[in-house]
Amino acid sequence: MNFEETKLKGLFIIQPDVKGDERGFFMEVFRQDLFAKNGLDLQFVQVNHSRSDANVLRGLHFQYDKPLGKLIRVINGRAYVVAADIRKNSPTLGQWFGAELSAENKTLLYVPAGFASGFCVLGDIAEVEYQYTALYNPQGEANILWNDVDLRIEWPLKDPIISERDKNANTLVGWLKKLESEIF
């Protein structure tokens, strides 16, 4: 496995070693010793799988109680996956990183706690698998507006299909103000 930390501390692109022949392929998705050797001493406690149709955009989602990291991969189709740094005291607060993940390129993205993440489908469908470092807590989750003017994410879709929840999400500035006014 090849681990490449992005310009955003803790956010990694991971390229697994894929062994293939005429029968198909084999690859390791997670190996605790290799992740730890690269500074990611993780324990995953939940695995989720979503399927989205063409032009769907999901996000930007995160969990603040109990903060969680996500290992994300696309197992069918293609998606543009984005992670935005929303850590209040981070030198890269408000910066984002995006990459195409696909069943073909088998690239993984590790998104640490303190980031909001989302994706848009780049084709007919995308099936996305997420491994979480904490259990999902619906009372402790929130989201940031996918097209927040302060983040300026360059999504490859012009008119995405978005849930009501994502349409009504807070801005990054609004979330940071909420953090100051409430105790989580």
mmCIF file of C-alpha atoms in Angstrom:
data_model
loop_
_atom_site.group_PDB
_atom_site.id
_atom_site.type_symbol
_atom_site.label_atom_id
_atom_site.label_comp_id
_atom_site.label_asym_id
_atom_site.label_seq_id
_atom_site.Cartn_x
_atom_site.Cartn_y
_atom_site.Cartn_z
ATOM 1 C CA MET A 1 0.000 0.000 0.000
ATOM 2 C CA ASN A 2 1.123 3.501 -0.789
ATOM 3 C CA PHE A 3 0.108 6.239 1.689
ATOM 4 C CA GLU A 4 0.261 9.869 0.599
ATOM 5 C CA GLU A 5 -0.683 12.584 3.054
ATOM 6 C CA THR A 6 -2.386 15.491 1.313
ATOM 7 C CA LYS A 7 -1.713 19.151 2.058
ATOM 8 C CA LEU A 8 -4.327 18.804 4.818
ATOM 9 C CA LYS A 9 -2.760 17.171 7.883
ATOM 10 C CA GLY A 10 -4.202 13.733 8.616
ATOM 11 C CA LEU A 11 -6.000 13.377 5.264
ATOM 12 C CA PHE A 12 -4.501 10.532 3.224
ATOM 13 C CA ILE A 13 -4.866 9.128 -0.277
ATOM 14 C CA ILE A 14 -4.125 5.411 -0.136
ATOM 15 C CA GLN A 15 -3.344 3.276 -3.136
ATOM 16 C CA PRO A 16 -3.555 -0.446 -2.370
ATOM 17 C CA ASP A 17 -1.369 -3.066 -3.993
ATOM 18 C CA VAL A 18 -3.629 -4.858 -6.442
ATOM 19 C CA LYS A 19 -2.723 -8.362 -7.558
ATOM 20 C CA GLY A 20 -4.525 -9.299 -10.733
ATOM 21 C CA ASP A 21 -4.596 -11.952 -13.404
ATOM 22 C CA GLU A 22 -7.062 -13.389 -15.928
ATOM 23 C CA ARG A 23 -9.361 -14.468 -13.044
ATOM 24 C CA GLY A 24 -9.729 -11.000 -11.536
ATOM 25 C CA PHE A 25 -7.899 -9.272 -8.699
ATOM 26 C CA PHE A 26 -7.143 -9.304 -4.982
ATOM 27 C CA MET A 27 -6.267 -6.362 -2.736
ATOM 28 C CA GLU A 28 -6.029 -5.499 0.930
ATOM 29 C CA VAL A 29 -8.337 -2.619 1.850
ATOM 30 C CA PHE A 30 -7.148 -2.236 5.445
ATOM 31 C CA ARG A 31 -4.185 -3.646 7.287
ATOM 32 C CA GLN A 32 -3.751 -2.240 10.761
ATOM 33 C CA ASP A 33 0.047 -2.649 10.885
ATOM 34 C CA LEU A 34 0.605 -0.816 7.580
ATOM 35 C CA PHE A 35 -1.791 1.963 8.518
ATOM 36 C CA ALA A 36 -0.096 2.370 11.936
ATOM 37 C CA LYS A 37 3.340 2.431 10.280
ATOM 38 C CA ASN A 38 2.081 5.407 8.247
ATOM 39 C CA GLY A 39 0.756 7.296 11.276
ATOM 40 C CA LEU A 40 -2.813 6.018 11.136
ATOM 41 C CA ASP A 41 -3.273 3.892 14.252
ATOM 42 C CA LEU A 42 -6.962 3.185 13.693
ATOM 43 C CA GLN A 43 -9.650 0.847 14.859
ATOM 44 C CA PHE A 44 -12.762 0.639 12.708
ATOM 45 C CA VAL A 45 -16.043 -0.140 14.461
ATOM 46 C CA GLN A 46 -18.648 0.239 11.710
ATOM 47 C CA VAL A 47 -18.873 -0.269 7.942
ATOM 48 C CA ASN A 48 -21.529 1.487 5.829
ATOM 49 C CA HIS A 49 -22.430 1.121 2.150
ATOM 50 C CA SER A 50 -24.418 3.585 0.038
ATOM 51 C CA ARG A 51 -25.625 3.557 -3.555
ATOM 52 C CA SER A 52 -26.349 6.765 -5.432
ATOM 53 C CA ASP A 53 -27.614 7.443 -8.923
ATOM 54 C CA ALA A 54 -26.302 9.786 -11.601
ATOM 55 C CA ASN A 55 -25.935 13.470 -10.636
ATOM 56 C CA VAL A 56 -26.430 12.830 -6.906
ATOM 57 C CA LEU A 57 -24.321 14.855 -4.493
ATOM 58 C CA ARG A 58 -24.169 13.869 -0.809
ATOM 59 C CA GLY A 59 -22.581 16.006 1.862
ATOM 60 C CA LEU A 60 -20.739 17.623 3.381
ATOM 61 C CA HIS A 61 -21.320 15.428 6.445
ATOM 62 C CA PHE A 62 -19.461 14.986 9.726
ATOM 63 C CA GLN A 63 -19.993 13.768 13.264
ATOM 64 C CA TYR A 64 -18.966 15.918 16.252
ATOM 65 C CA ASP A 65 -20.214 13.639 19.047
ATOM 66 C CA LYS A 66 -18.209 11.247 19.009
ATOM 67 C CA PRO A 67 -15.934 12.565 16.249
ATOM 68 C CA LEU A 68 -15.121 9.913 13.680
ATOM 69 C CA GLY A 69 -12.674 9.211 10.918
ATOM 70 C CA LYS A 70 -13.742 7.535 7.674
ATOM 71 C CA LEU A 71 -11.930 5.253 5.278
ATOM 72 C CA ILE A 72 -13.804 5.769 1.994
ATOM 73 C CA ARG A 73 -13.717 3.736 -1.196
ATOM 74 C CA VAL A 74 -15.925 3.327 -4.254
ATOM 75 C CA ILE A 75 -16.719 -0.307 -4.993
ATOM 76 C CA ASN A 76 -18.917 0.248 -8.053
ATOM 77 C CA GLY A 77 -18.852 3.211 -10.426
ATOM 78 C CA ARG A 78 -17.065 6.524 -9.926
ATOM 79 C CA ALA A 79 -17.367 9.416 -7.490
ATOM 80 C CA TYR A 80 -15.639 12.696 -6.799
ATOM 81 C CA VAL A 81 -14.981 12.631 -3.056
ATOM 82 C CA VAL A 82 -14.292 15.817 -1.100
ATOM 83 C CA ALA A 83 -13.024 16.417 2.437
ATOM 84 C CA ALA A 84 -13.014 19.909 3.975
ATOM 85 C CA ASP A 85 -11.034 20.827 7.074
ATOM 86 C CA ILE A 86 -13.459 22.211 9.676
ATOM 87 C CA ARG A 87 -11.100 21.949 12.677
ATOM 88 C CA LYS A 88 -11.502 25.276 14.486
ATOM 89 C CA ASN A 89 -7.805 25.742 15.349
ATOM 90 C CA SER A 90 -6.330 24.148 12.232
ATOM 91 C CA PRO A 91 -3.946 26.162 10.042
ATOM 92 C CA THR A 92 -5.836 24.687 7.050
ATOM 93 C CA LEU A 93 -9.349 25.478 8.354
ATOM 94 C CA GLY A 94 -11.685 25.937 5.387
ATOM 95 C CA GLN A 95 -9.394 24.239 2.871
ATOM 96 C CA TRP A 96 -10.584 21.186 0.953
ATOM 97 C CA PHE A 97 -9.230 18.298 -1.041
ATOM 98 C CA GLY A 98 -11.001 16.331 -3.772
ATOM 99 C CA ALA A 99 -10.161 13.150 -5.659
ATOM 100 C CA GLU A 100 -11.854 10.754 -8.024
ATOM 101 C CA LEU A 101 -12.349 7.356 -6.417
ATOM 102 C CA SER A 102 -13.610 4.504 -8.538
ATOM 103 C CA ALA A 103 -14.019 0.768 -8.693
ATOM 104 C CA GLU A 104 -11.409 0.889 -11.452
ATOM 105 C CA ASN A 105 -8.665 2.920 -9.727
ATOM 106 C CA LYS A 106 -9.350 1.322 -6.296
ATOM 107 C CA THR A 107 -8.018 4.440 -4.545
ATOM 108 C CA LEU A 108 -9.016 4.984 -0.913
ATOM 109 C CA LEU A 109 -9.333 8.232 1.032
ATOM 110 C CA TYR A 110 -8.864 8.403 4.790
ATOM 111 C CA VAL A 111 -10.761 11.383 6.222
ATOM 112 C CA PRO A 112 -9.871 12.077 9.860
ATOM 113 C CA ALA A 113 -12.185 13.432 12.533
ATOM 114 C CA GLY A 114 -12.603 17.177 12.172
ATOM 115 C CA PHE A 115 -13.321 17.055 8.454
ATOM 116 C CA ALA A 116 -16.656 17.246 6.635
ATOM 117 C CA SER A 117 -16.884 14.961 3.618
ATOM 118 C CA GLY A 118 -19.137 14.342 0.688
ATOM 119 C CA PHE A 119 -19.181 13.073 -2.855
ATOM 120 C CA CYS A 120 -20.897 13.375 -6.193
ATOM 121 C CA VAL A 121 -21.537 10.596 -8.678
ATOM 122 C CA LEU A 122 -19.481 10.690 -11.887
ATOM 123 C CA GLY A 123 -21.474 8.366 -14.098
ATOM 124 C CA ASP A 124 -24.609 6.269 -13.836
ATOM 125 C CA ILE A 125 -24.095 5.102 -10.241
ATOM 126 C CA ALA A 126 -21.632 5.013 -7.384
ATOM 127 C CA GLU A 127 -21.567 2.545 -4.544
ATOM 128 C CA VAL A 128 -19.491 3.923 -1.698
ATOM 129 C CA GLU A 129 -18.224 2.048 1.330
ATOM 130 C CA TYR A 130 -17.213 3.829 4.534
ATOM 131 C CA GLN A 131 -15.390 2.365 7.503
ATOM 132 C CA TYR A 132 -15.916 4.443 10.670
ATOM 133 C CA THR A 133 -13.630 4.847 13.680
ATOM 134 C CA ALA A 134 -16.655 5.563 15.937
ATOM 135 C CA LEU A 135 -20.237 4.377 15.921
ATOM 136 C CA TYR A 136 -22.741 6.510 14.032
ATOM 137 C CA ASN A 137 -24.646 8.887 16.320
ATOM 138 C CA PRO A 138 -27.532 10.702 14.576
ATOM 139 C CA GLN A 139 -27.807 13.187 17.480
ATOM 140 C CA GLY A 140 -24.134 14.096 17.074
ATOM 141 C CA GLU A 141 -23.977 14.636 13.321
ATOM 142 C CA ALA A 142 -24.138 17.814 11.282
ATOM 143 C CA ASN A 143 -23.369 19.037 7.808
ATOM 144 C CA ILE A 144 -21.884 21.976 5.975
ATOM 145 C CA LEU A 145 -23.468 23.428 2.861
ATOM 146 C CA TRP A 146 -22.081 21.653 -0.214
ATOM 147 C CA ASN A 147 -21.674 24.940 -2.109
ATOM 148 C CA ASP A 148 -20.553 27.131 0.805
ATOM 149 C CA VAL A 149 -19.112 30.320 -0.703
ATOM 150 C CA ASP A 150 -16.241 30.343 1.797
ATOM 151 C CA LEU A 151 -15.129 26.793 0.921
ATOM 152 C CA ARG A 152 -15.410 27.311 -2.867
ATOM 153 C CA ILE A 153 -15.379 23.601 -3.647
ATOM 154 C CA GLU A 154 -15.013 22.946 -7.359
ATOM 155 C CA TRP A 155 -17.604 20.211 -7.859
ATOM 156 C CA PRO A 156 -17.625 18.595 -11.327
ATOM 157 C CA LEU A 157 -21.458 18.779 -11.489
ATOM 158 C CA LYS A 158 -23.480 21.831 -12.460
ATOM 159 C CA ASP A 159 -26.972 20.891 -11.225
ATOM 160 C CA PRO A 160 -26.674 18.055 -8.691
ATOM 161 C CA ILE A 161 -29.532 16.191 -7.041
ATOM 162 C CA ILE A 162 -29.339 17.049 -3.331
ATOM 163 C CA SER A 163 -31.363 16.015 -0.277
ATOM 164 C CA GLU A 164 -33.383 18.585 1.660
ATOM 165 C CA ARG A 165 -31.041 18.082 4.603
ATOM 166 C CA ASP A 166 -28.017 18.981 2.471
ATOM 167 C CA LYS A 167 -29.822 21.943 0.849
ATOM 168 C CA ASN A 168 -30.521 23.364 4.324
ATOM 169 C CA ALA A 169 -27.082 22.731 5.818
ATOM 170 C CA ASN A 170 -25.162 25.270 7.834
ATOM 171 C CA THR A 171 -22.258 27.239 6.375
ATOM 172 C CA LEU A 172 -18.784 26.725 7.792
ATOM 173 C CA VAL A 173 -18.957 30.171 9.429
ATOM 174 C CA GLY A 174 -22.377 29.289 10.878
ATOM 175 C CA TRP A 175 -21.038 25.997 12.251
ATOM 176 C CA LEU A 176 -18.045 27.711 13.860
ATOM 177 C CA LYS A 177 -20.364 30.287 15.497
ATOM 178 C CA LYS A 178 -22.552 27.456 16.769
ATOM 179 C CA LEU A 179 -19.443 25.813 18.264
ATOM 180 C CA GLU A 180 -18.682 29.011 20.174
ATOM 181 C CA SER A 181 -22.210 29.361 21.518
ATOM 182 C CA GLU A 182 -22.939 25.764 22.470
ATOM 183 C CA ILE A 183 -21.183 23.083 24.446
ATOM 184 C CA PHE A 184 -21.056 19.716 22.711
#
